[in-house]
Amino acid sequence: MTIRSLPATGRAVAKTAAAKAEASTGGHVLTRLRSDIVSSEFKPSARLKFAELTKRYDVGIGTLREALSQLASEGFVTVEAGKGFKVAPVSAEELVEITDLFISFEKRAIREAIADGDEDWEANIVAVHHRLSLIEGLPWADRMERHAEWVQRHREFHEALVAACPGHWLLRLRTMMFDQLDRYRFVTKNASESQGRKKFDEHREIMLATIARDGDKAAELIEKHIRDTSDRALTILARNG
């Protein structure tokens, strides 16, 4: 039976259900597409072809166009008149700006989280850090095999640190910059084993400072942690550029 052949009430319910399903599909595609761009499944400046993307994500052109338009507003995609959508390029200048913005948001968020966080917030930080350390403590070859898991657990750790921050817009802007910075972080994916151990130690120090409620130390450690990764990415960009 089609929607048109249903009684008026049935048609309304069916249309509402269809709209919810479409919105859910659109959100899913947006998340997957953003993740694929951040993780360099689609390289910087690569053309995003509708024929390939509709097949890859199993969606219609309208849903895909809406997702791409949203990503363009977030800075992950560019639009060229008459040429369509492309993955946004990367540059040293952009990375410097993103790094400065993210550090500013993150330091403010961690201080506010420490001021407002309760025991459950502390316990979650410890638990999430433990999950991250299970991968970071592996031999380097084993860790690289689980890099996709590390990416997700790394995000969860940094989100847990600021989860008690009461500023909704601060967290929203901070998440946007985290996604942008994560895109550049993939440049350093194959960093040396010594760098991996260094990040393992840095995450532990940040966790300890945060649950000790030392806002100044936590903010200082976070800035050093982020700038170190960005500096290595800048070195690689310069070498490859």
mmCIF file of C-alpha atoms in Angstrom:
data_model
loop_
_atom_site.group_PDB
_atom_site.id
_atom_site.type_symbol
_atom_site.label_atom_id
_atom_site.label_comp_id
_atom_site.label_asym_id
_atom_site.label_seq_id
_atom_site.Cartn_x
_atom_site.Cartn_y
_atom_site.Cartn_z
ATOM 1 C CA MET A 1 0.000 0.000 0.000
ATOM 2 C CA THR A 2 1.388 3.433 -0.932
ATOM 3 C CA ILE A 3 1.289 6.524 1.280
ATOM 4 C CA ARG A 4 -1.279 8.123 -1.070
ATOM 5 C CA SER A 5 -3.766 5.234 -0.657
ATOM 6 C CA LEU A 6 -3.752 5.456 3.150
ATOM 7 C CA PRO A 7 -6.396 7.384 5.134
ATOM 8 C CA ALA A 8 -5.487 10.981 6.002
ATOM 9 C CA THR A 9 -4.247 10.089 9.497
ATOM 10 C CA GLY A 10 -2.254 7.177 8.125
ATOM 11 C CA ARG A 11 -0.700 9.371 5.446
ATOM 12 C CA ALA A 12 0.372 11.907 8.065
ATOM 13 C CA VAL A 13 1.955 9.200 10.203
ATOM 14 C CA ALA A 14 3.664 7.661 7.179
ATOM 15 C CA LYS A 15 5.024 11.017 6.030
ATOM 16 C CA THR A 16 6.340 11.752 9.508
ATOM 17 C CA ALA A 17 8.021 8.346 9.648
ATOM 18 C CA ALA A 18 9.523 8.855 6.190
ATOM 19 C CA ALA A 19 10.816 12.304 7.169
ATOM 20 C CA LYS A 20 12.412 10.902 10.333
ATOM 21 C CA ALA A 21 14.011 8.075 8.355
ATOM 22 C CA GLU A 22 15.392 10.543 5.803
ATOM 23 C CA ALA A 23 16.765 12.794 8.550
ATOM 24 C CA SER A 24 18.366 9.780 10.226
ATOM 25 C CA THR A 25 19.925 8.692 6.928
ATOM 26 C CA GLY A 26 21.162 12.214 6.261
ATOM 27 C CA GLY A 27 22.779 12.422 9.686
ATOM 28 C CA HIS A 28 24.423 9.034 9.206
ATOM 29 C CA VAL A 29 25.840 10.019 5.822
ATOM 30 C CA LEU A 30 27.078 13.326 7.224
ATOM 31 C CA THR A 31 28.909 11.523 10.029
ATOM 32 C CA ARG A 32 30.448 8.920 7.703
ATOM 33 C CA LEU A 33 31.491 11.462 5.103
ATOM 34 C CA ARG A 34 33.048 13.757 7.697
ATOM 35 C CA SER A 35 34.915 10.798 9.197
ATOM 36 C CA ASP A 36 36.185 9.689 5.780
ATOM 37 C CA ILE A 37 37.485 13.184 5.050
ATOM 38 C CA VAL A 38 39.119 13.569 8.474
ATOM 39 C CA SER A 39 40.824 10.170 8.154
ATOM 40 C CA SER A 40 42.068 10.959 4.612
ATOM 41 C CA GLU A 41 39.938 8.325 2.902
ATOM 42 C CA PHE A 42 39.364 11.270 0.592
ATOM 43 C CA LYS A 43 42.615 13.166 0.161
ATOM 44 C CA PRO A 44 42.852 16.962 0.444
ATOM 45 C CA SER A 45 41.645 18.706 -2.744
ATOM 46 C CA ALA A 46 40.141 15.459 -4.128
ATOM 47 C CA ARG A 47 37.010 15.907 -6.219
ATOM 48 C CA LEU A 48 33.868 14.445 -4.635
ATOM 49 C CA LYS A 49 31.825 12.838 -7.415
ATOM 50 C CA PHE A 50 28.117 12.304 -6.866
ATOM 51 C CA ALA A 51 28.013 9.060 -8.842
ATOM 52 C CA GLU A 52 30.684 7.493 -6.651
ATOM 53 C CA LEU A 53 29.397 8.883 -3.356
ATOM 54 C CA THR A 54 25.743 7.885 -3.839
ATOM 55 C CA LYS A 55 26.914 4.330 -4.459
ATOM 56 C CA ARG A 56 29.416 4.331 -1.580
ATOM 57 C CA TYR A 57 26.899 5.590 0.987
ATOM 58 C CA ASP A 58 23.748 4.174 -0.642
ATOM 59 C CA VAL A 59 21.835 7.456 -0.589
ATOM 60 C CA GLY A 60 20.098 9.753 -3.049
ATOM 61 C CA ILE A 61 21.613 12.866 -4.577
ATOM 62 C CA GLY A 62 19.449 15.190 -2.458
ATOM 63 C CA THR A 63 20.581 13.669 0.833
ATOM 64 C CA LEU A 64 24.197 13.664 -0.316
ATOM 65 C CA ARG A 65 24.064 17.279 -1.479
ATOM 66 C CA GLU A 66 22.669 18.328 1.897
ATOM 67 C CA ALA A 67 25.521 16.533 3.706
ATOM 68 C CA LEU A 68 28.148 18.083 1.442
ATOM 69 C CA SER A 69 26.658 21.545 1.921
ATOM 70 C CA GLN A 70 26.849 21.091 5.689
ATOM 71 C CA LEU A 71 30.480 19.985 5.432
ATOM 72 C CA ALA A 72 31.211 23.017 3.278
ATOM 73 C CA SER A 73 29.863 25.243 6.062
ATOM 74 C CA GLU A 74 32.172 23.397 8.499
ATOM 75 C CA GLY A 75 35.227 23.936 6.288
ATOM 76 C CA PHE A 76 35.820 20.309 5.252
ATOM 77 C CA VAL A 77 34.555 20.771 1.705
ATOM 78 C CA THR A 78 34.780 23.535 -0.881
ATOM 79 C CA VAL A 79 32.337 24.327 -3.683
ATOM 80 C CA GLU A 80 33.409 25.514 -7.126
ATOM 81 C CA ALA A 81 30.817 27.017 -9.440
ATOM 82 C CA GLY A 82 30.129 24.612 -12.278
ATOM 83 C CA LYS A 83 32.630 22.069 -10.936
ATOM 84 C CA GLY A 84 30.955 20.722 -7.809
ATOM 85 C CA PHE A 85 32.419 19.741 -4.455
ATOM 86 C CA LYS A 86 36.027 19.069 -3.462
ATOM 87 C CA VAL A 87 37.742 18.137 -0.228
ATOM 88 C CA ALA A 88 39.192 21.284 1.314
ATOM 89 C CA PRO A 89 42.949 21.639 0.823
ATOM 90 C CA VAL A 90 45.387 21.664 3.737
ATOM 91 C CA SER A 91 48.010 24.280 4.455
ATOM 92 C CA ALA A 92 50.497 25.240 7.123
ATOM 93 C CA GLU A 93 48.797 28.606 7.564
ATOM 94 C CA GLU A 94 45.430 26.974 8.248
ATOM 95 C CA LEU A 95 46.946 24.476 10.674
ATOM 96 C CA VAL A 96 48.535 27.270 12.714
ATOM 97 C CA GLU A 97 45.190 29.092 12.956
ATOM 98 C CA ILE A 98 43.238 25.923 13.836
ATOM 99 C CA THR A 99 45.810 24.990 16.475
ATOM 100 C CA ASP A 100 45.640 28.385 18.164
ATOM 101 C CA LEU A 101 41.829 28.363 18.189
ATOM 102 C CA PHE A 102 41.565 24.816 19.500
ATOM 103 C CA ILE A 103 44.074 25.455 22.279
ATOM 104 C CA SER A 104 42.150 28.551 23.336
ATOM 105 C CA PHE A 105 38.852 26.646 23.478
ATOM 106 C CA GLU A 106 40.349 23.553 25.109
ATOM 107 C CA LYS A 107 42.162 25.409 27.883
ATOM 108 C CA ARG A 108 39.030 27.347 28.773
ATOM 109 C CA ALA A 109 36.886 24.197 28.615
ATOM 110 C CA ILE A 110 39.205 22.150 30.852
ATOM 111 C CA ARG A 111 39.284 24.894 33.481
ATOM 112 C CA GLU A 112 35.474 25.156 33.492
ATOM 113 C CA ALA A 113 35.139 21.364 33.598
ATOM 114 C CA ILE A 114 37.469 21.135 36.592
ATOM 115 C CA ALA A 115 35.422 23.802 38.356
ATOM 116 C CA ASP A 116 32.081 22.047 37.693
ATOM 117 C CA GLY A 117 32.987 18.365 37.449
ATOM 118 C CA ASP A 118 31.780 15.828 40.001
ATOM 119 C CA GLU A 119 33.032 12.386 41.067
ATOM 120 C CA ASP A 120 31.284 10.656 38.167
ATOM 121 C CA TRP A 121 33.109 12.966 35.750
ATOM 122 C CA GLU A 122 36.432 12.071 37.396
ATOM 123 C CA ALA A 123 35.667 8.349 37.308
ATOM 124 C CA ASN A 124 34.775 8.491 33.615
ATOM 125 C CA ILE A 125 38.065 10.234 32.789
ATOM 126 C CA VAL A 126 40.005 7.471 34.534
ATOM 127 C CA ALA A 127 38.003 4.751 32.772
ATOM 128 C CA VAL A 128 38.328 6.312 29.314
ATOM 129 C CA HIS A 129 42.036 6.919 29.828
ATOM 130 C CA HIS A 130 42.478 3.269 30.768
ATOM 131 C CA ARG A 131 40.826 2.185 27.505
ATOM 132 C CA LEU A 132 43.147 4.511 25.576
ATOM 133 C CA SER A 133 46.235 3.262 27.424
ATOM 134 C CA LEU A 134 45.422 -0.359 26.536
ATOM 135 C CA ILE A 135 46.217 0.515 22.917
ATOM 136 C CA GLU A 136 48.956 3.071 23.564
ATOM 137 C CA GLY A 137 50.828 0.546 25.707
ATOM 138 C CA LEU A 138 51.016 -2.030 22.921
ATOM 139 C CA PRO A 139 54.154 -2.697 20.853
ATOM 140 C CA TRP A 140 54.281 -0.189 18.010
ATOM 141 C CA ALA A 141 53.346 -2.607 15.201
ATOM 142 C CA ASP A 142 50.325 -3.849 17.164
ATOM 143 C CA ARG A 143 49.268 -0.315 17.951
ATOM 144 C CA MET A 144 49.382 0.723 14.298
ATOM 145 C CA GLU A 145 47.145 -2.225 13.410
ATOM 146 C CA ARG A 146 44.576 -0.791 15.823
ATOM 147 C CA HIS A 147 44.999 2.807 14.739
ATOM 148 C CA ALA A 148 41.301 3.266 13.912
ATOM 149 C CA GLU A 149 40.408 2.186 17.453
ATOM 150 C CA TRP A 150 43.050 4.509 18.853
ATOM 151 C CA VAL A 151 41.550 7.439 16.938
ATOM 152 C CA GLN A 152 38.131 6.841 18.510
ATOM 153 C CA ARG A 153 39.486 6.268 22.026
ATOM 154 C CA HIS A 154 41.733 9.322 21.741
ATOM 155 C CA ARG A 155 38.690 11.431 20.860
ATOM 156 C CA GLU A 156 36.710 9.923 23.747
ATOM 157 C CA PHE A 157 39.529 10.747 26.170
ATOM 158 C CA HIS A 158 39.750 14.388 25.173
ATOM 159 C CA GLU A 159 35.953 14.700 25.220
ATOM 160 C CA ALA A 160 35.810 13.149 28.706
ATOM 161 C CA LEU A 161 38.266 15.744 30.021
ATOM 162 C CA VAL A 162 35.946 18.643 29.141
ATOM 163 C CA ALA A 163 32.590 16.836 29.499
ATOM 164 C CA ALA A 164 31.692 18.750 32.687
ATOM 165 C CA CYS A 165 32.190 22.136 31.029
ATOM 166 C CA PRO A 166 28.816 23.976 31.228
ATOM 167 C CA GLY A 167 29.407 26.104 28.110
ATOM 168 C CA HIS A 168 27.389 24.502 25.311
ATOM 169 C CA TRP A 169 28.632 26.855 22.603
ATOM 170 C CA LEU A 170 32.178 26.561 23.879
ATOM 171 C CA LEU A 171 31.971 22.772 23.560
ATOM 172 C CA ARG A 172 30.369 23.029 20.121
ATOM 173 C CA LEU A 173 33.119 25.306 18.788
ATOM 174 C CA ARG A 174 35.763 23.185 20.500
ATOM 175 C CA THR A 175 34.413 20.040 18.784
ATOM 176 C CA MET A 176 34.485 21.739 15.393
ATOM 177 C CA MET A 177 38.142 22.678 15.864
ATOM 178 C CA PHE A 178 38.958 19.186 17.181
ATOM 179 C CA ASP A 179 37.590 17.669 13.950
ATOM 180 C CA GLN A 180 39.658 20.070 11.865
ATOM 181 C CA LEU A 181 42.783 19.365 13.908
ATOM 182 C CA ASP A 182 42.155 15.619 13.704
ATOM 183 C CA ARG A 183 42.366 15.916 9.929
ATOM 184 C CA TYR A 184 45.887 17.261 10.234
ATOM 185 C CA ARG A 185 46.713 14.752 12.952
ATOM 186 C CA PHE A 186 46.481 11.991 10.342
ATOM 187 C CA VAL A 187 49.550 13.527 8.710
ATOM 188 C CA THR A 188 51.521 12.252 11.699
ATOM 189 C CA LYS A 189 49.862 8.808 11.773
ATOM 190 C CA ASN A 190 53.118 7.000 11.012
ATOM 191 C CA ALA A 191 55.189 8.860 13.582
ATOM 192 C CA SER A 192 58.037 7.050 15.278
ATOM 193 C CA GLU A 193 57.588 4.634 18.163
ATOM 194 C CA SER A 194 59.298 7.090 20.508
ATOM 195 C CA GLN A 195 56.664 9.687 19.688
ATOM 196 C CA GLY A 196 53.959 7.149 20.480
ATOM 197 C CA ARG A 197 55.466 6.533 23.905
ATOM 198 C CA LYS A 198 55.703 10.272 24.468
ATOM 199 C CA LYS A 199 51.981 10.709 23.794
ATOM 200 C CA PHE A 200 51.230 7.813 26.141
ATOM 201 C CA ASP A 201 53.035 9.665 28.949
ATOM 202 C CA GLU A 202 51.445 13.018 28.054
ATOM 203 C CA HIS A 203 47.908 11.619 28.198
ATOM 204 C CA ARG A 204 48.592 10.149 31.637
ATOM 205 C CA GLU A 205 49.998 13.449 32.932
ATOM 206 C CA ILE A 206 46.968 15.361 31.610
ATOM 207 C CA MET A 207 44.609 12.863 33.233
ATOM 208 C CA LEU A 208 46.366 13.107 36.605
ATOM 209 C CA ALA A 209 46.436 16.915 36.581
ATOM 210 C CA THR A 210 42.745 17.045 35.696
ATOM 211 C CA ILE A 211 41.486 14.716 38.427
ATOM 212 C CA ALA A 212 43.800 16.531 40.863
ATOM 213 C CA ARG A 213 41.764 19.666 39.984
ATOM 214 C CA ASP A 214 44.865 21.591 38.928
ATOM 215 C CA GLY A 215 43.399 23.730 36.156
ATOM 216 C CA ASP A 216 46.576 25.679 35.391
ATOM 217 C CA LYS A 217 48.728 22.559 35.081
ATOM 218 C CA ALA A 218 46.121 20.694 33.027
ATOM 219 C CA ALA A 219 45.792 23.651 30.641
ATOM 220 C CA GLU A 220 49.577 23.951 30.332
ATOM 221 C CA LEU A 221 49.994 20.238 29.602
ATOM 222 C CA ILE A 222 47.186 20.271 27.035
ATOM 223 C CA GLU A 223 48.716 23.205 25.164
ATOM 224 C CA LYS A 224 52.124 21.515 25.058
ATOM 225 C CA HIS A 225 50.504 18.241 23.958
ATOM 226 C CA ILE A 226 48.596 19.855 21.091
ATOM 227 C CA ARG A 227 51.397 22.109 19.872
ATOM 228 C CA ASP A 228 53.835 19.198 19.735
ATOM 229 C CA THR A 229 51.523 17.260 17.401
ATOM 230 C CA SER A 230 50.860 20.335 15.261
ATOM 231 C CA ASP A 231 54.566 21.155 15.013
ATOM 232 C CA ARG A 232 55.285 17.664 13.707
ATOM 233 C CA ALA A 233 52.465 17.989 11.196
ATOM 234 C CA LEU A 234 53.873 21.362 10.075
ATOM 235 C CA THR A 235 57.285 19.753 9.542
ATOM 236 C CA ILE A 236 55.741 17.010 7.408
ATOM 237 C CA LEU A 237 53.675 19.523 5.401
ATOM 238 C CA ALA A 238 56.796 21.567 4.708
ATOM 239 C CA ARG A 239 58.717 18.456 3.643
ATOM 240 C CA ASN A 240 55.946 17.307 1.326
ATOM 241 C CA GLY A 241 55.033 20.722 0.025
#
